[in-house]
CSV table of C-alpha atoms in Angstrom, one decimal:
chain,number,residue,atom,x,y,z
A,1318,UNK,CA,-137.5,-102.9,38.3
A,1319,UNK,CA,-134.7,-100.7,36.7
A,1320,UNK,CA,-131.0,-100.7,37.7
A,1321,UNK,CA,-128.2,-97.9,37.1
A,1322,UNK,CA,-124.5,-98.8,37.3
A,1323,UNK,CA,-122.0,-95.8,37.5
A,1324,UNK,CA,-118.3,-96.5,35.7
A,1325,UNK,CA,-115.9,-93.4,37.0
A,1326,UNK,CA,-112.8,-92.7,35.1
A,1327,UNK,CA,-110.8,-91.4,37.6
A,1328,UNK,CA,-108.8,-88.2,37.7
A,1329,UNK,CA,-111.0,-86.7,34.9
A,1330,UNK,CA,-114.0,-86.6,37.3
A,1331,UNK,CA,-116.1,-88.3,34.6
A,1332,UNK,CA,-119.1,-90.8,35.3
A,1333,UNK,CA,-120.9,-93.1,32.9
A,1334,UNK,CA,-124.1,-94.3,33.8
A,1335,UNK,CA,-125.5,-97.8,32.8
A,1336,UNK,CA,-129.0,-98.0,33.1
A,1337,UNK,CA,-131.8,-100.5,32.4
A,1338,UNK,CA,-134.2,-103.3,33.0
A,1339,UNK,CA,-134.4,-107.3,32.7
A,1340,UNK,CA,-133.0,-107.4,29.3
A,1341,UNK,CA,-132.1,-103.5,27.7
A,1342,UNK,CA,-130.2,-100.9,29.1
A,1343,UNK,CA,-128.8,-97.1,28.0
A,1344,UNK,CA,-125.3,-95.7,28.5
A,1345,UNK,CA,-125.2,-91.9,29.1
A,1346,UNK,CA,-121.9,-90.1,28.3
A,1347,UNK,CA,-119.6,-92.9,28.0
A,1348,UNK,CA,-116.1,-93.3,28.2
A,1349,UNK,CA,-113.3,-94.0,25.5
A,1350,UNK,CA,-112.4,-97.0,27.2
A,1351,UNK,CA,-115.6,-98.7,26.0
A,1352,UNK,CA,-114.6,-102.4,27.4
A,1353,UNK,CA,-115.8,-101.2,30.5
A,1354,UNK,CA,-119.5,-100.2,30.3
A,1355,UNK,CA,-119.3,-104.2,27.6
A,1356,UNK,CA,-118.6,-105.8,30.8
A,1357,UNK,CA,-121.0,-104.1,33.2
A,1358,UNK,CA,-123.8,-104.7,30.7
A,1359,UNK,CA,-122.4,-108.5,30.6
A,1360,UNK,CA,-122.6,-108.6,34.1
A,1361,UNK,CA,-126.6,-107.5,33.9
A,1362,UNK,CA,-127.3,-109.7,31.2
A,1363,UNK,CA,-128.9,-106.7,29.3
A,1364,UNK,CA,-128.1,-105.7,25.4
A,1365,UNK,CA,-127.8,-102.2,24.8
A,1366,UNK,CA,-130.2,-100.1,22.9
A,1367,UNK,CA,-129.0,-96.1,23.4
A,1368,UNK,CA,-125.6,-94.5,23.9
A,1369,UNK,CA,-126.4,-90.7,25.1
A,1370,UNK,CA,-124.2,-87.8,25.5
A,1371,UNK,CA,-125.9,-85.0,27.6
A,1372,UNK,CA,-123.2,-82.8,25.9
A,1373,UNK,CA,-120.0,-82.9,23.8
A,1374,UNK,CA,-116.8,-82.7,25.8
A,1375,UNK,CA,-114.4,-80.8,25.9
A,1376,UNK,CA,-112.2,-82.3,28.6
A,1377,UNK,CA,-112.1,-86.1,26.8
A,1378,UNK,CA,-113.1,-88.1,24.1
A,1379,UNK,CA,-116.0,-89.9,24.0
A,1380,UNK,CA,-116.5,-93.4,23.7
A,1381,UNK,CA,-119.9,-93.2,22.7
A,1382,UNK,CA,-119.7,-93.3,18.6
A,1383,UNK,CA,-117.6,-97.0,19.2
A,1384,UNK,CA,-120.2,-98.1,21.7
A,1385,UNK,CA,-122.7,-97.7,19.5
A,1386,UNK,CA,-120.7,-99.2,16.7
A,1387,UNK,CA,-120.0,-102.5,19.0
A,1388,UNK,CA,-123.1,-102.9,19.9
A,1389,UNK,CA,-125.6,-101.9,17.1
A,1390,UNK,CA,-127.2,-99.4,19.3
A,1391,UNK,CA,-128.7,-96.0,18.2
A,1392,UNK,CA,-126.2,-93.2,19.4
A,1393,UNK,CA,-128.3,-89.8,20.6
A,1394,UNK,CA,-126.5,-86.3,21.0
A,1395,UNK,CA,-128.4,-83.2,21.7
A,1396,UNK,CA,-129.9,-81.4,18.5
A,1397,UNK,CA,-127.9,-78.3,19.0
A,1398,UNK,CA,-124.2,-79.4,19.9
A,1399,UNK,CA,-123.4,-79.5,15.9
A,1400,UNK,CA,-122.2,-83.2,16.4
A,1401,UNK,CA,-120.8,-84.1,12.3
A,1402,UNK,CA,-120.6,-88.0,13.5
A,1403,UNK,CA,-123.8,-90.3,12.6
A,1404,UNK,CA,-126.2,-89.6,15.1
A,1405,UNK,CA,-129.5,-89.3,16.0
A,1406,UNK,CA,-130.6,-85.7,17.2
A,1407,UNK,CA,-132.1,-85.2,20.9
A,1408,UNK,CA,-134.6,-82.4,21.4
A,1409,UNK,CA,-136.0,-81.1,24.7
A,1410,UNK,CA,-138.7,-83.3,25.1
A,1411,UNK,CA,-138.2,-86.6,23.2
A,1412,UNK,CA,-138.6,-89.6,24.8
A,1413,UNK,CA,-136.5,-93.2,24.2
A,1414,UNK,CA,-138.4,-96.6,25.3
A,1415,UNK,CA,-135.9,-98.4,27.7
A,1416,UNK,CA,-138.1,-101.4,28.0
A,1417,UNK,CA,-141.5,-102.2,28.8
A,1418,UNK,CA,-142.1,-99.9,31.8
A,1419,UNK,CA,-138.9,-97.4,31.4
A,1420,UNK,CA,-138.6,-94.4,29.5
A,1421,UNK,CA,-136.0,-91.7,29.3
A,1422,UNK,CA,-137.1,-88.1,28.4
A,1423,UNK,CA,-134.8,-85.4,27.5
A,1424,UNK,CA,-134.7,-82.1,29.3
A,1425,UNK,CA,-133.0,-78.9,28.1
A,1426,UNK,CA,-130.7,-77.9,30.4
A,1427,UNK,CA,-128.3,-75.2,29.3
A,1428,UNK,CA,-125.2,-73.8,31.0
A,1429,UNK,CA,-122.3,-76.1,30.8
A,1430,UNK,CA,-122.3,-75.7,26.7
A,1431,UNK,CA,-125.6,-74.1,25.5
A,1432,UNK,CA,-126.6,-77.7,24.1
A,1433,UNK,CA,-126.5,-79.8,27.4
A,1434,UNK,CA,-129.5,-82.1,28.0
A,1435,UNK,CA,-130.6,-84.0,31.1
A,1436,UNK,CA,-132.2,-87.5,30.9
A,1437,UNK,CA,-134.8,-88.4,33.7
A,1438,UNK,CA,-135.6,-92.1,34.2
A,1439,UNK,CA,-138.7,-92.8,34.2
A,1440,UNK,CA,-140.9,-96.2,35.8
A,1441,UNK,CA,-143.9,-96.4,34.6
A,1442,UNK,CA,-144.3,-92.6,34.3
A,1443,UNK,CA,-142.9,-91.8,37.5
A,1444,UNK,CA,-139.4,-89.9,37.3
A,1445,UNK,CA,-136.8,-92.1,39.4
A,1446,UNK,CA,-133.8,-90.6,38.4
A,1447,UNK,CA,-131.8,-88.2,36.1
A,1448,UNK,CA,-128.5,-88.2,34.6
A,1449,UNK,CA,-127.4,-84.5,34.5
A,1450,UNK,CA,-124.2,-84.5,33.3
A,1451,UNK,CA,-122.6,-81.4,34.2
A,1452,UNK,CA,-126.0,-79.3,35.1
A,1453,UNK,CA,-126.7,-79.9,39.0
A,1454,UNK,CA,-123.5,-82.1,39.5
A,1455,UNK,CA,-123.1,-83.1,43.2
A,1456,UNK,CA,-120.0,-81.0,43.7
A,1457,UNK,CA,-118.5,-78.3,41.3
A,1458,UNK,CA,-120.6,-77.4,38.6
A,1459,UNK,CA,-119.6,-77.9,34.8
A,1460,UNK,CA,-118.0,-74.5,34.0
A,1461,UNK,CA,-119.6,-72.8,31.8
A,1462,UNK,CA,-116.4,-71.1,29.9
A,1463,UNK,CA,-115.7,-73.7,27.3
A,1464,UNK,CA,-117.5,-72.4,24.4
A,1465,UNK,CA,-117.3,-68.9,23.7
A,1466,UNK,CA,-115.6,-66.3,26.7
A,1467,UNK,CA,-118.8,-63.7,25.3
A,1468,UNK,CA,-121.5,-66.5,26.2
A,1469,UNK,CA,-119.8,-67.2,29.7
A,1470,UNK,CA,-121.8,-64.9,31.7
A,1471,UNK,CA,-125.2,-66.1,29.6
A,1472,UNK,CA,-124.1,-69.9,30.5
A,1473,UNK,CA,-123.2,-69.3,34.3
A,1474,UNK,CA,-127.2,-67.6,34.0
A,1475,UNK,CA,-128.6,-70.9,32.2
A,1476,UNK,CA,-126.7,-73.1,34.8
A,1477,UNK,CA,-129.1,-71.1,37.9
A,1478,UNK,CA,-132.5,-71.6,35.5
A,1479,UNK,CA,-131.4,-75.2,34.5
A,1480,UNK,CA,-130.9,-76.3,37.6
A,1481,UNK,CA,-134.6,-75.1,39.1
A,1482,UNK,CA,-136.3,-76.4,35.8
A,1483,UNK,CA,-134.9,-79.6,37.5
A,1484,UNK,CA,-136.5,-78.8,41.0
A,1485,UNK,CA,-139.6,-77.7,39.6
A,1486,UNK,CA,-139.9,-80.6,37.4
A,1487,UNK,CA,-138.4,-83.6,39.8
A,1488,UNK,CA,-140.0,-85.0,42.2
A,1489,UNK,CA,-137.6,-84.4,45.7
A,1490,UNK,CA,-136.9,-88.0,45.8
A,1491,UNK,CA,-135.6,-88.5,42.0
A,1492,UNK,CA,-131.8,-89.4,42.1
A,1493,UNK,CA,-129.2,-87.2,40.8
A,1494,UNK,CA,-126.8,-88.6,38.8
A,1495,UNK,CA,-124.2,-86.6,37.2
A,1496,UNK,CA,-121.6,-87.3,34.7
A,1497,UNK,CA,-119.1,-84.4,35.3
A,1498,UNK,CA,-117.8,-82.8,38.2
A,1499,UNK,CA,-116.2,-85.0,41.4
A,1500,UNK,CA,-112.7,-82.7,40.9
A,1501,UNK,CA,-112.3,-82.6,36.8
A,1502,UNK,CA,-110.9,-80.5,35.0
A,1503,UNK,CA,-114.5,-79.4,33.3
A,1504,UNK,CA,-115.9,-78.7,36.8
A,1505,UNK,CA,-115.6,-74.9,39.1
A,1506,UNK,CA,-115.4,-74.5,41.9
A,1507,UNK,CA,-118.1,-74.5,44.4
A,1508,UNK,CA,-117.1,-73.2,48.3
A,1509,UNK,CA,-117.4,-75.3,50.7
A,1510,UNK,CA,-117.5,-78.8,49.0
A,1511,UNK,CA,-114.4,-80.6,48.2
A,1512,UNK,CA,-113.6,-81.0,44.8
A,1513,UNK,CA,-113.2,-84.9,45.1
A,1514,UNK,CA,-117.6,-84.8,46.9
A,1515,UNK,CA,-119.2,-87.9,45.4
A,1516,UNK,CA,-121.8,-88.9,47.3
A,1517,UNK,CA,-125.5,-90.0,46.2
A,1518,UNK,CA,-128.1,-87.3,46.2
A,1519,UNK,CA,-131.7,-86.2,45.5
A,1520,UNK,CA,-133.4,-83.5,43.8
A,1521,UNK,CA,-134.4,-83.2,47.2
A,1522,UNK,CA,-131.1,-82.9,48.4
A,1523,UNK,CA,-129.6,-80.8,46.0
A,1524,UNK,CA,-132.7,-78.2,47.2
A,1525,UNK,CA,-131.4,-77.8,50.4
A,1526,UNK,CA,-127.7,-77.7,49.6
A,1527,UNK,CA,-127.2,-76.5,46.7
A,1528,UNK,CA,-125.7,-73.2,45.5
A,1529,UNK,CA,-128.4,-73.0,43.1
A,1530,UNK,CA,-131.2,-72.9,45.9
A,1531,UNK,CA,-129.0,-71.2,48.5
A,1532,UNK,CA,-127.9,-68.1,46.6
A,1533,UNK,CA,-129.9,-66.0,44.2
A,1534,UNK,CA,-129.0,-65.6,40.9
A,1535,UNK,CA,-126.4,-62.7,40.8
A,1536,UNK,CA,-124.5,-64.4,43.8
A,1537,UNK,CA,-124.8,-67.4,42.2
A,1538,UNK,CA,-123.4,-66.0,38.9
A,1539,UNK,CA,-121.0,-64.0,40.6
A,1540,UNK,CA,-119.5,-66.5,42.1
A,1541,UNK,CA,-119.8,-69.2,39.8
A,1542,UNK,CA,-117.6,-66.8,37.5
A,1543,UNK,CA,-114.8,-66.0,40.4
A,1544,UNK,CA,-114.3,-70.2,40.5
A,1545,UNK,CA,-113.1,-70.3,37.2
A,1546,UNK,CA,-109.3,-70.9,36.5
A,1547,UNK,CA,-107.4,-71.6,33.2
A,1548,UNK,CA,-108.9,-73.8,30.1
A,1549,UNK,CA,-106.5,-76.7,29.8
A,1550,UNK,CA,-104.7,-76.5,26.1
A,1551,UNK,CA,-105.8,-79.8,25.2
A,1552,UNK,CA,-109.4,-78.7,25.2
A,1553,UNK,CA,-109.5,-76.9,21.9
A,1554,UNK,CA,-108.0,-79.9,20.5
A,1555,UNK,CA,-110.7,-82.4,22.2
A,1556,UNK,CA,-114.2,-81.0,21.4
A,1557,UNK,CA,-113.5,-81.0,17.5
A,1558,UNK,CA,-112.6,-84.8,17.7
A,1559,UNK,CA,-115.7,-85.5,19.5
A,1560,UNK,CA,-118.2,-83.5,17.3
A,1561,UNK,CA,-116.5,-85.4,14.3
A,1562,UNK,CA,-116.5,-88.7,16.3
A,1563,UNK,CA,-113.0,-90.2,17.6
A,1564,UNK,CA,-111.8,-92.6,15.4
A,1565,UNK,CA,-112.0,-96.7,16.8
A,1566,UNK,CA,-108.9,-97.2,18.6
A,1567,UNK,CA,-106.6,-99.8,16.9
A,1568,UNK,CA,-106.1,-102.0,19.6
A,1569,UNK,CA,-106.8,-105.9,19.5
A,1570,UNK,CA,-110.5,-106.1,21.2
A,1571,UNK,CA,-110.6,-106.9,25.1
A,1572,UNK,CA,-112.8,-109.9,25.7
A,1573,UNK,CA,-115.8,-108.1,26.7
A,1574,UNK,CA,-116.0,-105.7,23.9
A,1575,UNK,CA,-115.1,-109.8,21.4
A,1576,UNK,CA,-118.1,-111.5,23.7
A,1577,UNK,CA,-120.2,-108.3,22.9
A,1578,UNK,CA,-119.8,-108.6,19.3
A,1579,UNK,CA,-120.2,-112.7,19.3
A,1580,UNK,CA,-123.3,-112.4,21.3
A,1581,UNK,CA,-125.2,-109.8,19.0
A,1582,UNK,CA,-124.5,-112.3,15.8
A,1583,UNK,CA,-126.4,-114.9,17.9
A,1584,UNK,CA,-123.5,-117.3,19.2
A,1585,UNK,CA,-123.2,-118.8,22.7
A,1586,UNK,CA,-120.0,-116.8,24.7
A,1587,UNK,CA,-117.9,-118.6,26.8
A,1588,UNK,CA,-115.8,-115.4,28.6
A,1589,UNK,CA,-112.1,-116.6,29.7
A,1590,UNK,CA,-111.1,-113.7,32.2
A,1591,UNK,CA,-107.2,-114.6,32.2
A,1592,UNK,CA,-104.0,-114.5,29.5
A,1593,UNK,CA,-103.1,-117.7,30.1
A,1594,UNK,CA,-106.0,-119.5,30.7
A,1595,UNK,CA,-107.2,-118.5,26.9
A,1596,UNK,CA,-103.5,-119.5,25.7
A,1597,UNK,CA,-104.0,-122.4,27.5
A,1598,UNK,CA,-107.2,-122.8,25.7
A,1599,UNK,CA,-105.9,-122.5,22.5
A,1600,UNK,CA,-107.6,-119.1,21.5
A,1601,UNK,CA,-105.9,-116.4,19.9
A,1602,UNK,CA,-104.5,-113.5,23.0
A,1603,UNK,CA,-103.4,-110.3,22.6
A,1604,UNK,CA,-100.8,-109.1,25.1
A,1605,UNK,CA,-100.5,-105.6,26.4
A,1606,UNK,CA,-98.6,-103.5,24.2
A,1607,UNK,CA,-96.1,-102.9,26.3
A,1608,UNK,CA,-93.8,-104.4,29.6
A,1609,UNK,CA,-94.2,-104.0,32.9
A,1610,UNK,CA,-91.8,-103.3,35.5
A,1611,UNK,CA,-92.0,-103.1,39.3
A,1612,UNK,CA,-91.5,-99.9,41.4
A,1613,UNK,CA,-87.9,-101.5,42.7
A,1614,UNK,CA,-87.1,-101.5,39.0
A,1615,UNK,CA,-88.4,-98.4,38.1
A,1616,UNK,CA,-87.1,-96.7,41.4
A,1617,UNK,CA,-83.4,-98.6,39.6
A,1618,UNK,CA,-84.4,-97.4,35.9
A,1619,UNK,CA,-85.0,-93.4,37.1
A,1620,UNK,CA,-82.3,-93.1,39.4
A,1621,UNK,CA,-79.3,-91.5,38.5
A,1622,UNK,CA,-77.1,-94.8,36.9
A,1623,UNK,CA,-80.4,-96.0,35.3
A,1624,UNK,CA,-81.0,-92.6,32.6
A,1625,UNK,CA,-84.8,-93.4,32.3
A,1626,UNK,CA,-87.2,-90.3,33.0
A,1627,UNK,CA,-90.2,-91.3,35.7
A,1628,UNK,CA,-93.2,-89.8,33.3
A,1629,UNK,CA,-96.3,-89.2,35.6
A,1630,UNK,CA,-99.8,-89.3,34.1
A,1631,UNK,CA,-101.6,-88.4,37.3
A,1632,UNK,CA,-103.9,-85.2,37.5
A,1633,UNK,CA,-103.0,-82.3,38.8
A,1634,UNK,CA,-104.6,-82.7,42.7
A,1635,UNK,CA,-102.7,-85.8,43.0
A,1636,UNK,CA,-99.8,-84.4,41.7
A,1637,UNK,CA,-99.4,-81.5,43.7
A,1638,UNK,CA,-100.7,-84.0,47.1
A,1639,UNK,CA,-97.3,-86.7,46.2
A,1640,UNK,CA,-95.2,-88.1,43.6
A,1641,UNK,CA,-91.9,-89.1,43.4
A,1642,UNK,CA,-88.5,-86.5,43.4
A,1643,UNK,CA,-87.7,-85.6,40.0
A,1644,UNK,CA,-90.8,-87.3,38.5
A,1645,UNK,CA,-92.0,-85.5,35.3
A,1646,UNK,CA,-96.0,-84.4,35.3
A,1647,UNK,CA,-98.1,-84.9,32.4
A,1648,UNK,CA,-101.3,-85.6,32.5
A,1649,UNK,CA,-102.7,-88.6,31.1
A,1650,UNK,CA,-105.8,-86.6,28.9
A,1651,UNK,CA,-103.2,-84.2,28.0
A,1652,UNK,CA,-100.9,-86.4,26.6
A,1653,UNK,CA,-103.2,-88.5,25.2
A,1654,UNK,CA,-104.7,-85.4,23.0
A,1655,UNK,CA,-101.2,-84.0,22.3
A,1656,UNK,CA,-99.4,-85.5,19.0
A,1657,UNK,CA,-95.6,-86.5,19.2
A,1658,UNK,CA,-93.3,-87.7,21.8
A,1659,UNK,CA,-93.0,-85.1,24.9
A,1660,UNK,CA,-89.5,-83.8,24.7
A,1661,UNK,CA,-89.0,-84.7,28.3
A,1662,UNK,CA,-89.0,-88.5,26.8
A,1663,UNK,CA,-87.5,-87.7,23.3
A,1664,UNK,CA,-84.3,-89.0,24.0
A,1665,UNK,CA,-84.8,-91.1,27.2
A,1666,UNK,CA,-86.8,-94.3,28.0
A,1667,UNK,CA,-90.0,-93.2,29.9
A,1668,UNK,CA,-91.3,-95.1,32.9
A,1669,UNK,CA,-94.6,-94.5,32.8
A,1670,UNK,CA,-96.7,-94.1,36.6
A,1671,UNK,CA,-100.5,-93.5,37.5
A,1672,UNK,CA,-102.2,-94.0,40.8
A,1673,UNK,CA,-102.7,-98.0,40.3
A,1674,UNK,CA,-101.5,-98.9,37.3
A,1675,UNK,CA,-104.5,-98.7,34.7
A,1676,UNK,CA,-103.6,-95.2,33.1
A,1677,UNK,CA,-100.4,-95.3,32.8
A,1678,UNK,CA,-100.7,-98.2,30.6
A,1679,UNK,CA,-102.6,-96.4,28.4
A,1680,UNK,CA,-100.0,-94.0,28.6
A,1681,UNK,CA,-96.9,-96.1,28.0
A,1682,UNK,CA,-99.0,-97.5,25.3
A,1683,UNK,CA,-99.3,-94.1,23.5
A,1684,UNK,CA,-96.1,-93.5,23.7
A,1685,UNK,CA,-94.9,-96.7,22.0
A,1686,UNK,CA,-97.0,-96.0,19.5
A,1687,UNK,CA,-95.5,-92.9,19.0
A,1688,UNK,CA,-91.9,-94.5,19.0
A,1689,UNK,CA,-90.8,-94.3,21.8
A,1690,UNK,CA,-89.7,-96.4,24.7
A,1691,UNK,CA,-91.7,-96.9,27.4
A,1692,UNK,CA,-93.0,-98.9,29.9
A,1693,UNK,CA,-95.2,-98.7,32.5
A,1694,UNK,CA,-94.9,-99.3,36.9
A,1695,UNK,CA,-97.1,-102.0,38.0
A,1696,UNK,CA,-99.1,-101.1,40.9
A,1697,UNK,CA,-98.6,-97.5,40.5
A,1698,UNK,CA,-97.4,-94.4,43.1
A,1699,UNK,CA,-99.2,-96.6,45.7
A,1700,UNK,CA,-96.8,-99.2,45.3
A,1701,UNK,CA,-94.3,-96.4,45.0
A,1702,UNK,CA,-95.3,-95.5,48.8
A,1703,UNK,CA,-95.6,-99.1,50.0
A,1704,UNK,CA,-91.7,-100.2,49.1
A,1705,UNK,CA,-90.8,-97.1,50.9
A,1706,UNK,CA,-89.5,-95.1,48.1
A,1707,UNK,CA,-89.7,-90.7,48.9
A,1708,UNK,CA,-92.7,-89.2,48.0
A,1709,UNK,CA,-92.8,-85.2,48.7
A,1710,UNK,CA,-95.5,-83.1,48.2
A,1711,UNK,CA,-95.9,-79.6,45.9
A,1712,UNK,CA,-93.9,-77.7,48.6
A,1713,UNK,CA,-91.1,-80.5,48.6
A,1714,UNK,CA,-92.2,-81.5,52.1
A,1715,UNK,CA,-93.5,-85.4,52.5
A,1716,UNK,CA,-96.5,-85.9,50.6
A,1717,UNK,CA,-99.3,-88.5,50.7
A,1718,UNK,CA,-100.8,-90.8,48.0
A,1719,UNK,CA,-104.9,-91.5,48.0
């Protein structure tokens, strides 16, 4: 029997897939926050063997050279992306031993970057599912205008023929798994399907619904091309970092990434989920970087007697649906792949606010490390809504938070 687990970092409409058996598993197209796909493998009791990228982003930085660091496992990136890290190329066709009965095989699949690969799943010989990145997403399709504006028109062609290699390939029943698209910046449009569609689906599926199968290829292309909207900035600064392979944060390991390096030099793990349980314990904890305040103290801090500037590291979509009067926007992947302090907080604390409360940690803790003040809202713009505090939409009318 084979398992896959899906890890979505949200707001960049990015999936990583966790796939295995009894006792190995693969990771296909990882993200930074590596702690995260160390605690689903935990949770299966499996060690992993692969870390694949079906292509080198553009929109963030991948986790996968640190995974495979961690964890000792071999880290694959498609022959042709031009990857400088340590690596082992992937050409159309190879083939990578899961575990007894499971196999992944590589499939060229061109039109996001001219390098992208599929993986298909396969038990026992039989395909059962495929991770396909940003070719045959369920939802937009990975745009194919990040490499070179003179090879968009070629990539938007390779997206149509990639898409029925699949079909031909698949049987209707294999699962599609993407890794990009589910409203990211990296995705287009496609009419008629929200940005935010996640939903399981089939080769099958994807046959009877999909643009690729519904339009023929000029329409396709043609409209696949009239989707398109600005590059972000950060973009050209991102896909260089990732071909030479993002440095390893310095950050004080999370438990599951310490328990993942203890178990691979043979010693029994004993995983304390809490700070002050493992205080309590006597081990060694490191606390977040930086405080925490509540949205009463923020609402205090950002108000006009408190001087502090509300920083929001939300996307875009959620921007523009809510956020808070005089909030500041800036996305979390853009400020995390910008260098410096944002003028905006140069000279003023910044009280740092996501959905929940995961990314704008991240954010505040950038920005400390940067030198600057910051904290970060516990509980996020949804706790922002709950105590009642105004949220208006793009229009300045009242606006919702998901």
């Amino acid at each position: 029997m084979f398992f896959v687990d899906t890890i979505e970092t949200e707001g960049l409409g990015n999936r990583c897939h966790l796939a295995g058996g009894a006792e190995h598993a693969v990771a296909v197209d990882p993200p930074r926050d590596v702690d995260r796909v160390l605690a689903a493998a935990a949770a299966r009791g499996v060690r992993l063997t692969h870390v694949l990228e079906t292509h080198l982003h553009d929109d963030h930085l991948t986790g996968g050279p640190g995974l495979a660091r961690l964890t000792g496992a071999a880290y694959l990136v498609p022959a042709g992306a031009g990857a400088s890290c340590p690596h082992v190329p992937v050409h159309d066709g190879d083939r990578v031993h899961v575990g007894a009965a499971l196999t992944l095989r590589a499939l060229a699949t061109p039109g996001h970057t001219p390098h992208h690969t599929a993986y298909v799943l396969e038990e026992s010989g039989t395909p059962v599912a495929a991770f396909t990145g940003g070719s045959l997403p369920i939802g937009p399709v990975g745009r194919p205008d990040l490499v070179e504006p003179r090879l968009t028109e070629r990539l938007a062609r390779d997206h149509y023929a990639s898409a029925h290699r699949l079909a031909a390939e698949l049987p209707d029943g294999t699962a599609v798994l993407p890794t990009h698209g589910f409203g990211g910046c990296s995705a287009s449009a496609r009419p008629g399907l929200a940005a935010g569609t996640a939903g399981p689906s089939t080769v099958g599926a994807e046959k009877s619904a999909g643009d690729a199968f519904a339009k023929d290829a000029d329409t396709f292309v043609a409209d696949l091309l009239a989707g398109l909207d600005d590059i972000p900035a950060h973009y050209a600064r991102t896909a260089p970092r990732d071909a030479a392979g993002p440095a390893p944060d310095d950050l004080a390991p999370p438990a599951a990434v310490a328990a993942s390096l203890l178990d691979a030099a043979g010693r029994e793990v004993v995983l304390v989920d809490a700070f002050d349980a493992a205080a309590g314990a006597g081990l060694p904890v490191a606390r977040p970087a930086c405080a925490r305040v509540s949205v009463r103290q923020a609402h205090a801090r950002t108000g006009p007697r408190g001087g502090a500037v509300l920083l929001d590291v939300r996307e875009e979509d959620e921007w523009r649906a809510g956020h808070a009067p005089g909030a500041v926007h800036l996305p979390l992947s853009v400020l995390l792949a910008a260098d410096g302090v944002p003028e905006a907080v140069r000279d003023r604390e910044a009280v740092v606010v996501c959905r929940s409360g995961q990314r704008s940690q991240k954010g505040a803790r950038a920005l400390a490390e940067r030198g600057a003040r910051a904290v970060d809202v516990e509980g996020g713009m949804r706790a922002w809504a709950r105590a009642g505090h105004p949220v208006v939409d793009e229009h300045g009318n009242r606006g919702t938070i998901a």
